[in-house]
């Protein structure tokens, strides 16, 4: 039997997330409800993650039609599917080994799909070339990130490898870094300035890491998760200069790039800004940028597909990157098909375009409604402030807890925001994420919930949150 002392120490050192405890209780409550337990609610509403289909957002028809035809090719002979759906499915099946989605693909992905991803990237970036040889499809963007981190983390030497990570930032990424034996070096985003990334804070974090680790990479999320900010060109240029000066590998998590809602906000990829800055930056700064079919309006989380594009990588390193991705054989082929549709959706004039356009516009309208309601309701609650959500899929309100609530949480051995999330789960049936899991600034407390949900789920969420919060503040005032 495997003994505790024999477990990989890096795994043992992985940060325990409070959300796991809350999620475990949510599963128990769901089972209790199934068995007939009487509670003030009939189901647990899970808005803790960016899983839009779980939260009532319907899948895009064109995506499901193409997937159906690829899975069951007999549909290709029927007129019930639009002509462009059948044409797309036929092309994809023709690119699959053996003409079947049940076969393995090349390590980096189906070549035709990889080429269309490179065309998508080039078009997105105003014509800047994208080499298909530098693109790898993986079972989700985090999977690709894990492989690149594996490349960067060194097991030997007097100091462990460090990765600068945003606070608040992705809990999954932080855990992955620790699991590899590296050190997560948090830099704090400025909440009072709309979660702005300030280069002075990067310098502070790097200075603080001296003697603790050897920083090798800088991880950025844009649009932000969980903070919802969208970086300006000026901010991105400052970050690129910093990475160049400090010789840091730049990791750009851009999975929410289509989810930009701020009137003055615009998504620019790090690759585009890097190349538009010109030499020496565009020739020397090493960059890995990540995207996914799970996030954004497509929301196909269960299909598990993402990709990474690599820039300015030494050719001598390329073969090792291939080795890292080849150990996984290939990404799920159905997920690759979703990526293909993301890269090349129906265009004006195609039979499927009117419905596709309507569905996308409906999601945008839902998001506009949800963000308006979040701003109205959440910021009206006593002791709660929420920065505007410019992009991404989450709201990250700050909760100013009364001293009695903080004391009660300490008595129970919980952090205040964990106590709050556990209590709202028990009393209202809302599953939220506590801010303590996201490397929030010391002394502050937050909650995170998804805003890429149906209007019905959003209204239930806000009603439940409002009623609970007012009672919570009354109880602990």
PDB file of C-alpha atoms in Angstrom, residues 143-426:
ATOM      1  CA  UNK A 143      -3.578  21.164 -20.152  1.00  0.00           C
ATOM      2  CA  UNK A 144      -1.480  23.109 -22.646  1.00  0.00           C
ATOM      3  CA  UNK A 145      -0.365  25.495 -19.903  1.00  0.00           C
ATOM      4  CA  UNK A 146       0.701  22.541 -17.764  1.00  0.00           C
ATOM      5  CA  UNK A 147       2.907  21.272 -20.588  1.00  0.00           C
ATOM      6  CA  UNK A 148       4.590  24.647 -21.063  1.00  0.00           C
ATOM      7  CA  UNK A 149       5.126  24.946 -17.310  1.00  0.00           C
ATOM      8  CA  UNK A 150       6.720  21.490 -17.412  1.00  0.00           C
ATOM      9  CA  UNK A 151       9.142  22.898 -19.953  1.00  0.00           C
ATOM     10  CA  UNK A 152      10.061  25.853 -17.745  1.00  0.00           C
ATOM     11  CA  UNK A 153      10.275  24.294 -14.285  1.00  0.00           C
ATOM     12  CA  UNK A 154      13.744  23.063 -13.317  1.00  0.00           C
ATOM     13  CA  UNK A 155      14.077  20.359 -10.709  1.00  0.00           C
ATOM     14  CA  UNK A 156      17.734  21.017  -9.911  1.00  0.00           C
ATOM     15  CA  UNK A 157      19.556  24.086  -8.602  1.00  0.00           C
ATOM     16  CA  UNK A 158      19.621  25.849  -5.236  1.00  0.00           C
ATOM     17  CA  UNK A 159      16.318  27.676  -5.850  1.00  0.00           C
ATOM     18  CA  UNK A 160      13.003  26.446  -7.202  1.00  0.00           C
ATOM     19  CA  UNK A 161      11.520  27.938 -10.367  1.00  0.00           C
ATOM     20  CA  UNK A 162       9.147  30.845  -9.813  1.00  0.00           C
ATOM     21  CA  UNK A 163       6.140  31.986 -11.842  1.00  0.00           C
ATOM     22  CA  UNK A 164       4.651  35.443 -11.330  1.00  0.00           C
ATOM     23  CA  UNK A 165       0.872  35.041 -11.052  1.00  0.00           C
ATOM     24  CA  UNK A 166      -1.913  37.605 -10.637  1.00  0.00           C
ATOM     25  CA  UNK A 167      -3.714  38.050  -7.363  1.00  0.00           C
ATOM     26  CA  UNK A 168      -6.598  37.570  -7.598  1.00  0.00           C
ATOM     27  CA  UNK A 169      -5.997  34.949 -10.240  1.00  0.00           C
ATOM     28  CA  UNK A 170      -6.759  31.438 -11.459  1.00  0.00           C
ATOM     29  CA  UNK A 171      -6.831  28.932  -8.626  1.00  0.00           C
ATOM     30  CA  UNK A 172      -6.242  26.017 -11.024  1.00  0.00           C
ATOM     31  CA  UNK A 173      -3.052  27.586 -12.381  1.00  0.00           C
ATOM     32  CA  UNK A 174      -1.650  28.255  -8.914  1.00  0.00           C
ATOM     33  CA  UNK A 175      -2.275  24.665  -7.845  1.00  0.00           C
ATOM     34  CA  UNK A 176      -0.662  23.386 -11.066  1.00  0.00           C
ATOM     35  CA  UNK A 177       2.458  25.467 -10.448  1.00  0.00           C
ATOM     36  CA  UNK A 178       2.815  24.087  -6.930  1.00  0.00           C
ATOM     37  CA  UNK A 179       2.188  20.537  -8.158  1.00  0.00           C
ATOM     38  CA  UNK A 180       5.204  20.842 -10.446  1.00  0.00           C
ATOM     39  CA  UNK A 181       7.411  21.907  -7.564  1.00  0.00           C
ATOM     40  CA  UNK A 182       7.570  25.548  -8.633  1.00  0.00           C
ATOM     41  CA  UNK A 183       6.701  28.667  -6.626  1.00  0.00           C
ATOM     42  CA  UNK A 184       3.760  30.939  -7.365  1.00  0.00           C
ATOM     43  CA  UNK A 185       4.856  34.556  -6.871  1.00  0.00           C
ATOM     44  CA  UNK A 186       1.710  36.699  -6.584  1.00  0.00           C
ATOM     45  CA  UNK A 187       1.501  40.234  -7.905  1.00  0.00           C
ATOM     46  CA  UNK A 188      -1.561  42.189  -6.816  1.00  0.00           C
ATOM     47  CA  UNK A 189      -4.001  43.826  -9.203  1.00  0.00           C
ATOM     48  CA  UNK A 190      -5.278  47.239  -8.084  1.00  0.00           C
ATOM     49  CA  UNK A 191      -8.928  46.800  -7.137  1.00  0.00           C
ATOM     50  CA  UNK A 192      -9.546  50.515  -6.608  1.00  0.00           C
ATOM     51  CA  UNK A 193      -8.502  51.121 -10.235  1.00  0.00           C
ATOM     52  CA  UNK A 194     -10.714  48.440 -11.753  1.00  0.00           C
ATOM     53  CA  UNK A 195      -8.213  45.629 -11.122  1.00  0.00           C
ATOM     54  CA  UNK A 196      -5.536  47.386 -13.141  1.00  0.00           C
ATOM     55  CA  UNK A 197      -2.165  45.664 -13.591  1.00  0.00           C
ATOM     56  CA  UNK A 198       0.610  48.081 -12.648  1.00  0.00           C
ATOM     57  CA  UNK A 199       4.178  47.355 -13.690  1.00  0.00           C
ATOM     58  CA  UNK A 200       5.465  48.778 -10.392  1.00  0.00           C
ATOM     59  CA  UNK A 201       3.732  45.866  -8.683  1.00  0.00           C
ATOM     60  CA  UNK A 202       5.525  43.424 -10.961  1.00  0.00           C
ATOM     61  CA  UNK A 203       8.842  44.931  -9.897  1.00  0.00           C
ATOM     62  CA  UNK A 204       7.820  44.611  -6.239  1.00  0.00           C
ATOM     63  CA  UNK A 205       6.854  40.952  -6.646  1.00  0.00           C
ATOM     64  CA  UNK A 206      10.085  40.155  -8.467  1.00  0.00           C
ATOM     65  CA  UNK A 207      12.161  41.860  -5.783  1.00  0.00           C
ATOM     66  CA  UNK A 208      10.298  39.976  -3.054  1.00  0.00           C
ATOM     67  CA  UNK A 209      11.071  36.665  -4.797  1.00  0.00           C
ATOM     68  CA  UNK A 210      14.828  37.165  -4.434  1.00  0.00           C
ATOM     69  CA  UNK A 211      16.374  34.382  -2.396  1.00  0.00           C
ATOM     70  CA  UNK A 212      13.100  32.409  -2.422  1.00  0.00           C
ATOM     71  CA  UNK A 213      12.900  31.242  -6.024  1.00  0.00           C
ATOM     72  CA  UNK A 214      14.267  31.890  -9.477  1.00  0.00           C
ATOM     73  CA  UNK A 215      11.423  33.538 -11.485  1.00  0.00           C
ATOM     74  CA  UNK A 216      11.266  32.220 -15.047  1.00  0.00           C
ATOM     75  CA  UNK A 217       7.805  33.192 -16.279  1.00  0.00           C
ATOM     76  CA  UNK A 218       5.056  35.783 -15.997  1.00  0.00           C
ATOM     77  CA  UNK A 219       1.463  34.560 -16.186  1.00  0.00           C
ATOM     78  CA  UNK A 220      -1.257  36.977 -17.357  1.00  0.00           C
ATOM     79  CA  UNK A 221      -5.017  36.518 -17.729  1.00  0.00           C
ATOM     80  CA  UNK A 222      -6.706  38.901 -20.155  1.00  0.00           C
ATOM     81  CA  UNK A 223      -9.650  39.349 -19.831  1.00  0.00           C
ATOM     82  CA  UNK A 224      -9.178  38.730 -16.154  1.00  0.00           C
ATOM     83  CA  UNK A 225     -10.376  35.722 -14.183  1.00  0.00           C
ATOM     84  CA  UNK A 226     -11.900  36.239 -11.643  1.00  0.00           C
ATOM     85  CA  UNK A 227     -11.569  40.011 -11.834  1.00  0.00           C
ATOM     86  CA  UNK A 228     -13.139  40.790 -15.223  1.00  0.00           C
ATOM     87  CA  UNK A 229     -10.752  43.560 -16.316  1.00  0.00           C
ATOM     88  CA  UNK A 230      -9.542  44.042 -19.906  1.00  0.00           C
ATOM     89  CA  UNK A 231      -5.983  45.273 -20.332  1.00  0.00           C
ATOM     90  CA  UNK A 232      -5.244  48.405 -22.303  1.00  0.00           C
ATOM     91  CA  UNK A 233      -2.572  48.492 -24.993  1.00  0.00           C
ATOM     92  CA  UNK A 234      -0.442  50.770 -22.781  1.00  0.00           C
ATOM     93  CA  UNK A 235      -0.570  48.276 -19.916  1.00  0.00           C
ATOM     94  CA  UNK A 236       0.312  45.381 -22.216  1.00  0.00           C
ATOM     95  CA  UNK A 237       3.274  47.250 -23.686  1.00  0.00           C
ATOM     96  CA  UNK A 238       4.582  47.917 -20.162  1.00  0.00           C
ATOM     97  CA  UNK A 239       4.236  44.225 -19.314  1.00  0.00           C
ATOM     98  CA  UNK A 240       6.099  43.184 -22.480  1.00  0.00           C
ATOM     99  CA  UNK A 241       8.951  45.602 -21.744  1.00  0.00           C
ATOM    100  CA  UNK A 242       9.125  44.228 -18.200  1.00  0.00           C
ATOM    101  CA  UNK A 243       9.219  40.618 -19.449  1.00  0.00           C
ATOM    102  CA  UNK A 244      11.932  41.545 -21.948  1.00  0.00           C
ATOM    103  CA  UNK A 245      14.037  43.363 -19.373  1.00  0.00           C
ATOM    104  CA  UNK A 246      13.765  40.582 -16.792  1.00  0.00           C
ATOM    105  CA  UNK A 247      14.024  37.773 -19.374  1.00  0.00           C
ATOM    106  CA  UNK A 248      10.738  36.183 -18.335  1.00  0.00           C
ATOM    107  CA  UNK A 249       8.738  33.783 -20.475  1.00  0.00           C
ATOM    108  CA  UNK A 250       5.310  35.361 -21.059  1.00  0.00           C
ATOM    109  CA  UNK A 251       2.251  33.122 -20.526  1.00  0.00           C
ATOM    110  CA  UNK A 252      -0.904  34.830 -21.839  1.00  0.00           C
ATOM    111  CA  UNK A 253      -4.189  33.192 -20.851  1.00  0.00           C
ATOM    112  CA  UNK A 254      -6.660  34.724 -23.326  1.00  0.00           C
ATOM    113  CA  UNK A 255      -9.522  32.229 -23.160  1.00  0.00           C
ATOM    114  CA  UNK A 256     -12.195  34.925 -22.635  1.00  0.00           C
ATOM    115  CA  UNK A 257     -11.065  37.069 -25.558  1.00  0.00           C
ATOM    116  CA  UNK A 258     -14.497  37.187 -27.212  1.00  0.00           C
ATOM    117  CA  UNK A 259     -16.185  38.148 -23.936  1.00  0.00           C
ATOM    118  CA  UNK A 260     -15.533  41.896 -23.837  1.00  0.00           C
ATOM    119  CA  UNK A 261     -18.391  44.122 -22.676  1.00  0.00           C
ATOM    120  CA  UNK A 262     -16.950  47.419 -21.463  1.00  0.00           C
ATOM    121  CA  UNK A 263     -17.886  50.284 -23.799  1.00  0.00           C
ATOM    122  CA  UNK A 264     -14.302  51.556 -23.812  1.00  0.00           C
ATOM    123  CA  UNK A 265     -12.714  48.109 -23.702  1.00  0.00           C
ATOM    124  CA  UNK A 266     -11.127  46.243 -26.585  1.00  0.00           C
ATOM    125  CA  UNK A 267      -9.400  42.877 -26.613  1.00  0.00           C
ATOM    126  CA  UNK A 268      -5.896  42.891 -28.054  1.00  0.00           C
ATOM    127  CA  UNK A 269      -3.841  39.726 -28.029  1.00  0.00           C
ATOM    128  CA  UNK A 270      -0.387  39.805 -26.482  1.00  0.00           C
ATOM    129  CA  UNK A 271       1.000  38.481 -29.755  1.00  0.00           C
ATOM    130  CA  UNK A 272      -0.456  41.390 -31.710  1.00  0.00           C
ATOM    131  CA  UNK A 273       0.841  44.019 -29.292  1.00  0.00           C
ATOM    132  CA  UNK A 274       4.231  42.288 -29.170  1.00  0.00           C
ATOM    133  CA  UNK A 275       4.616  42.360 -32.960  1.00  0.00           C
ATOM    134  CA  UNK A 276       3.302  45.886 -33.307  1.00  0.00           C
ATOM    135  CA  UNK A 277       5.945  47.059 -30.818  1.00  0.00           C
ATOM    136  CA  UNK A 278       8.590  45.944 -33.318  1.00  0.00           C
ATOM    137  CA  UNK A 279      12.213  45.076 -32.604  1.00  0.00           C
ATOM    138  CA  UNK A 280      13.756  44.056 -30.338  1.00  0.00           C
ATOM    139  CA  UNK A 281      10.608  42.832 -28.570  1.00  0.00           C
ATOM    140  CA  UNK A 282       8.917  41.003 -31.444  1.00  0.00           C
ATOM    141  CA  UNK A 283      12.136  39.043 -32.099  1.00  0.00           C
ATOM    142  CA  UNK A 284      13.120  38.119 -28.559  1.00  0.00           C
ATOM    143  CA  UNK A 285      10.230  37.918 -26.066  1.00  0.00           C
ATOM    144  CA  UNK A 286       9.149  34.299 -25.655  1.00  0.00           C
ATOM    145  CA  UNK A 287       5.373  33.966 -25.581  1.00  0.00           C
ATOM    146  CA  UNK A 288       2.794  31.222 -25.198  1.00  0.00           C
ATOM    147  CA  UNK A 289      -0.807  32.294 -25.717  1.00  0.00           C
ATOM    148  CA  UNK A 290      -3.761  30.095 -24.807  1.00  0.00           C
ATOM    149  CA  UNK A 291      -7.347  29.896 -26.024  1.00  0.00           C
ATOM    150  CA  UNK A 292     -10.208  27.442 -25.551  1.00  0.00           C
ATOM    151  CA  UNK A 293     -13.552  26.228 -26.870  1.00  0.00           C
ATOM    152  CA  UNK A 294     -14.716  25.793 -23.281  1.00  0.00           C
ATOM    153  CA  UNK A 295     -14.947  29.462 -22.448  1.00  0.00           C
ATOM    154  CA  UNK A 296     -16.795  32.346 -23.995  1.00  0.00           C
ATOM    155  CA  UNK A 297     -19.977  32.098 -26.013  1.00  0.00           C
ATOM    156  CA  UNK A 298     -19.275  28.579 -27.321  1.00  0.00           C
ATOM    157  CA  UNK A 299     -19.093  27.256 -23.764  1.00  0.00           C
ATOM    158  CA  UNK A 300     -18.349  23.631 -24.691  1.00  0.00           C
ATOM    159  CA  UNK A 301     -16.603  22.857 -21.404  1.00  0.00           C
ATOM    160  CA  UNK A 302     -17.208  19.113 -21.529  1.00  0.00           C
ATOM    161  CA  UNK A 303     -15.600  18.680 -24.943  1.00  0.00           C
ATOM    162  CA  UNK A 304     -12.190  19.607 -23.478  1.00  0.00           C
ATOM    163  CA  UNK A 305     -10.358  21.463 -26.218  1.00  0.00           C
ATOM    164  CA  UNK A 306      -7.926  24.351 -26.215  1.00  0.00           C
ATOM    165  CA  UNK A 307      -4.729  25.350 -27.945  1.00  0.00           C
ATOM    166  CA  UNK A 308      -1.463  27.124 -27.395  1.00  0.00           C
ATOM    167  CA  UNK A 309       0.454  29.203 -29.946  1.00  0.00           C
ATOM    168  CA  UNK A 310       4.180  29.592 -29.315  1.00  0.00           C
ATOM    169  CA  UNK A 311       6.216  32.640 -30.360  1.00  0.00           C
ATOM    170  CA  UNK A 312      10.014  33.115 -30.447  1.00  0.00           C
ATOM    171  CA  UNK A 313      10.829  29.609 -29.249  1.00  0.00           C
ATOM    172  CA  UNK A 314      14.317  28.325 -29.964  1.00  0.00           C
ATOM    173  CA  UNK A 315      14.044  25.618 -32.670  1.00  0.00           C
ATOM    174  CA  UNK A 316      16.250  23.392 -30.515  1.00  0.00           C
ATOM    175  CA  UNK A 317      13.496  23.444 -27.871  1.00  0.00           C
ATOM    176  CA  UNK A 318      10.699  22.582 -30.294  1.00  0.00           C
ATOM    177  CA  UNK A 319      11.349  18.834 -30.281  1.00  0.00           C
ATOM    178  CA  UNK A 320      10.950  18.769 -26.505  1.00  0.00           C
ATOM    179  CA  UNK A 321       7.634  20.595 -26.751  1.00  0.00           C
ATOM    180  CA  UNK A 322       6.503  17.939 -29.216  1.00  0.00           C
ATOM    181  CA  UNK A 323       7.538  15.237 -26.728  1.00  0.00           C
ATOM    182  CA  UNK A 324       5.484  16.860 -23.968  1.00  0.00           C
ATOM    183  CA  UNK A 325       2.345  16.988 -26.104  1.00  0.00           C
ATOM    184  CA  UNK A 326       2.859  13.545 -27.642  1.00  0.00           C
ATOM    185  CA  UNK A 327       2.614  11.865 -24.230  1.00  0.00           C
ATOM    186  CA  UNK A 328      -1.121  12.675 -24.336  1.00  0.00           C
ATOM    187  CA  UNK A 329      -1.500  11.079 -27.830  1.00  0.00           C
ATOM    188  CA  UNK A 330      -3.903  13.816 -28.988  1.00  0.00           C
ATOM    189  CA  UNK A 331      -6.740  16.044 -27.827  1.00  0.00           C
ATOM    190  CA  UNK A 332     -10.308  14.652 -28.060  1.00  0.00           C
ATOM    191  CA  UNK A 333     -11.354  14.863 -31.706  1.00  0.00           C
ATOM    192  CA  UNK A 334     -14.838  16.186 -30.884  1.00  0.00           C
ATOM    193  CA  UNK A 335     -13.227  19.043 -29.004  1.00  0.00           C
ATOM    194  CA  UNK A 336     -11.000  19.742 -31.991  1.00  0.00           C
ATOM    195  CA  UNK A 337     -14.132  20.041 -34.122  1.00  0.00           C
ATOM    196  CA  UNK A 338     -15.512  22.635 -31.699  1.00  0.00           C
ATOM    197  CA  UNK A 339     -12.263  24.588 -32.039  1.00  0.00           C
ATOM    198  CA  UNK A 340     -12.607  24.416 -35.815  1.00  0.00           C
ATOM    199  CA  UNK A 341     -16.073  25.981 -35.612  1.00  0.00           C
ATOM    200  CA  UNK A 342     -14.817  28.615 -33.174  1.00  0.00           C
ATOM    201  CA  UNK A 343     -12.079  29.502 -35.651  1.00  0.00           C
ATOM    202  CA  UNK A 344     -14.381  29.499 -38.667  1.00  0.00           C
ATOM    203  CA  UNK A 345     -18.062  29.995 -37.732  1.00  0.00           C
ATOM    204  CA  UNK A 346     -20.870  30.429 -40.289  1.00  0.00           C
ATOM    205  CA  UNK A 347     -20.421  33.539 -42.433  1.00  0.00           C
ATOM    206  CA  UNK A 348     -23.001  35.900 -43.998  1.00  0.00           C
ATOM    207  CA  UNK A 349     -24.598  34.110 -46.921  1.00  0.00           C
ATOM    208  CA  UNK A 350     -24.249  30.637 -45.383  1.00  0.00           C
ATOM    209  CA  UNK A 351     -27.538  28.812 -44.678  1.00  0.00           C
ATOM    210  CA  UNK A 352     -26.723  28.516 -40.959  1.00  0.00           C
ATOM    211  CA  UNK A 353     -25.602  32.117 -40.506  1.00  0.00           C
ATOM    212  CA  UNK A 354     -28.963  33.751 -39.596  1.00  0.00           C
ATOM    213  CA  UNK A 355     -29.619  31.329 -36.725  1.00  0.00           C
ATOM    214  CA  UNK A 356     -25.986  31.374 -35.575  1.00  0.00           C
ATOM    215  CA  UNK A 357     -25.933  35.183 -35.566  1.00  0.00           C
ATOM    216  CA  UNK A 358     -29.237  35.306 -33.647  1.00  0.00           C
ATOM    217  CA  UNK A 359     -27.992  32.866 -31.012  1.00  0.00           C
ATOM    218  CA  UNK A 360     -24.733  34.773 -30.496  1.00  0.00           C
ATOM    219  CA  UNK A 361     -26.618  38.070 -30.260  1.00  0.00           C
ATOM    220  CA  UNK A 362     -29.013  36.559 -27.722  1.00  0.00           C
ATOM    221  CA  UNK A 363     -26.058  35.549 -25.538  1.00  0.00           C
ATOM    222  CA  UNK A 364     -24.604  39.060 -25.829  1.00  0.00           C
ATOM    223  CA  UNK A 365     -27.960  40.569 -24.886  1.00  0.00           C
ATOM    224  CA  UNK A 366     -28.221  38.204 -21.931  1.00  0.00           C
ATOM    225  CA  UNK A 367     -24.750  39.236 -20.776  1.00  0.00           C
ATOM    226  CA  UNK A 368     -25.642  42.926 -21.078  1.00  0.00           C
ATOM    227  CA  UNK A 369     -28.763  42.308 -19.000  1.00  0.00           C
ATOM    228  CA  UNK A 370     -26.881  40.253 -16.406  1.00  0.00           C
ATOM    229  CA  UNK A 371     -24.085  42.780 -15.978  1.00  0.00           C
ATOM    230  CA  UNK A 372     -26.582  45.618 -15.574  1.00  0.00           C
ATOM    231  CA  UNK A 373     -28.449  43.655 -12.924  1.00  0.00           C
ATOM    232  CA  UNK A 374     -25.243  42.691 -11.097  1.00  0.00           C
ATOM    233  CA  UNK A 375     -24.187  46.341 -10.958  1.00  0.00           C
ATOM    234  CA  UNK A 376     -27.614  47.442  -9.726  1.00  0.00           C
ATOM    235  CA  UNK A 377     -28.179  44.744  -7.129  1.00  0.00           C
ATOM    236  CA  UNK A 378     -24.745  43.828  -5.797  1.00  0.00           C
ATOM    237  CA  UNK A 379     -23.546  47.402  -5.336  1.00  0.00           C
ATOM    238  CA  UNK A 380     -26.768  48.253  -3.482  1.00  0.00           C
ATOM    239  CA  UNK A 381     -26.069  45.682  -0.774  1.00  0.00           C
ATOM    240  CA  UNK A 382     -24.597  47.034   2.472  1.00  0.00           C
ATOM    241  CA  UNK A 383     -20.893  46.340   2.798  1.00  0.00           C
ATOM    242  CA  UNK A 384     -20.506  45.078  -0.783  1.00  0.00           C
ATOM    243  CA  UNK A 385     -18.663  46.719  -3.696  1.00  0.00           C
ATOM    244  CA  UNK A 386     -18.123  45.277  -7.161  1.00  0.00           C
ATOM    245  CA  UNK A 387     -15.840  46.678  -9.822  1.00  0.00           C
ATOM    246  CA  UNK A 388     -17.362  46.867 -13.333  1.00  0.00           C
ATOM    247  CA  UNK A 389     -17.015  43.634 -15.312  1.00  0.00           C
ATOM    248  CA  UNK A 390     -15.348  44.676 -18.574  1.00  0.00           C
ATOM    249  CA  UNK A 391     -14.788  41.147 -19.842  1.00  0.00           C
ATOM    250  CA  UNK A 392     -14.567  37.487 -18.939  1.00  0.00           C
ATOM    251  CA  UNK A 393     -17.314  35.506 -17.267  1.00  0.00           C
ATOM    252  CA  UNK A 394     -17.197  36.404 -13.576  1.00  0.00           C
ATOM    253  CA  UNK A 395     -18.131  39.037 -11.040  1.00  0.00           C
ATOM    254  CA  UNK A 396     -15.809  39.311  -8.042  1.00  0.00           C
ATOM    255  CA  UNK A 397     -17.514  41.492  -5.417  1.00  0.00           C
ATOM    256  CA  UNK A 398     -15.701  42.554  -2.283  1.00  0.00           C
ATOM    257  CA  UNK A 399     -17.540  41.915   0.976  1.00  0.00           C
ATOM    258  CA  UNK A 400     -16.727  43.999   4.040  1.00  0.00           C
ATOM    259  CA  UNK A 401     -17.610  41.638   6.868  1.00  0.00           C
ATOM    260  CA  UNK A 402     -18.688  42.838  10.331  1.00  0.00           C
ATOM    261  CA  UNK A 403     -16.233  41.946  13.120  1.00  0.00           C
ATOM    262  CA  UNK A 404     -18.713  39.460  14.595  1.00  0.00           C
ATOM    263  CA  UNK A 405     -18.859  37.552  11.302  1.00  0.00           C
ATOM    264  CA  UNK A 406     -15.055  37.392  11.129  1.00  0.00           C
ATOM    265  CA  UNK A 407     -14.940  36.187  14.730  1.00  0.00           C
ATOM    266  CA  UNK A 408     -17.572  33.503  14.065  1.00  0.00           C
ATOM    267  CA  UNK A 409     -15.626  32.285  11.030  1.00  0.00           C
ATOM    268  CA  UNK A 410     -12.445  32.027  13.113  1.00  0.00           C
ATOM    269  CA  UNK A 411     -14.295  30.036  15.772  1.00  0.00           C
ATOM    270  CA  UNK A 412     -15.349  27.566  13.077  1.00  0.00           C
ATOM    271  CA  UNK A 413     -11.833  27.386  11.644  1.00  0.00           C
ATOM    272  CA  UNK A 414     -12.864  29.059   8.391  1.00  0.00           C
ATOM    273  CA  UNK A 415     -11.839  32.125   6.473  1.00  0.00           C
ATOM    274  CA  UNK A 416     -14.589  34.785   6.437  1.00  0.00           C
ATOM    275  CA  UNK A 417     -15.472  34.418   2.748  1.00  0.00           C
ATOM    276  CA  UNK A 418     -15.478  30.619   3.051  1.00  0.00           C
ATOM    277  CA  UNK A 419     -17.852  30.917   6.016  1.00  0.00           C
ATOM    278  CA  UNK A 420     -20.071  33.227   3.944  1.00  0.00           C
ATOM    279  CA  UNK A 421     -20.115  30.847   0.948  1.00  0.00           C
ATOM    280  CA  UNK A 422     -20.828  27.825   3.121  1.00  0.00           C
ATOM    281  CA  UNK A 423     -23.654  29.624   4.886  1.00  0.00           C
ATOM    282  CA  UNK A 424     -25.313  30.845   1.673  1.00  0.00           C
ATOM    283  CA  UNK A 425     -25.086  27.289   0.309  1.00  0.00           C
ATOM    284  CA  UNK A 426     -26.814  25.853   3.379  1.00  0.00           C
TER     285      UNK A 426
END
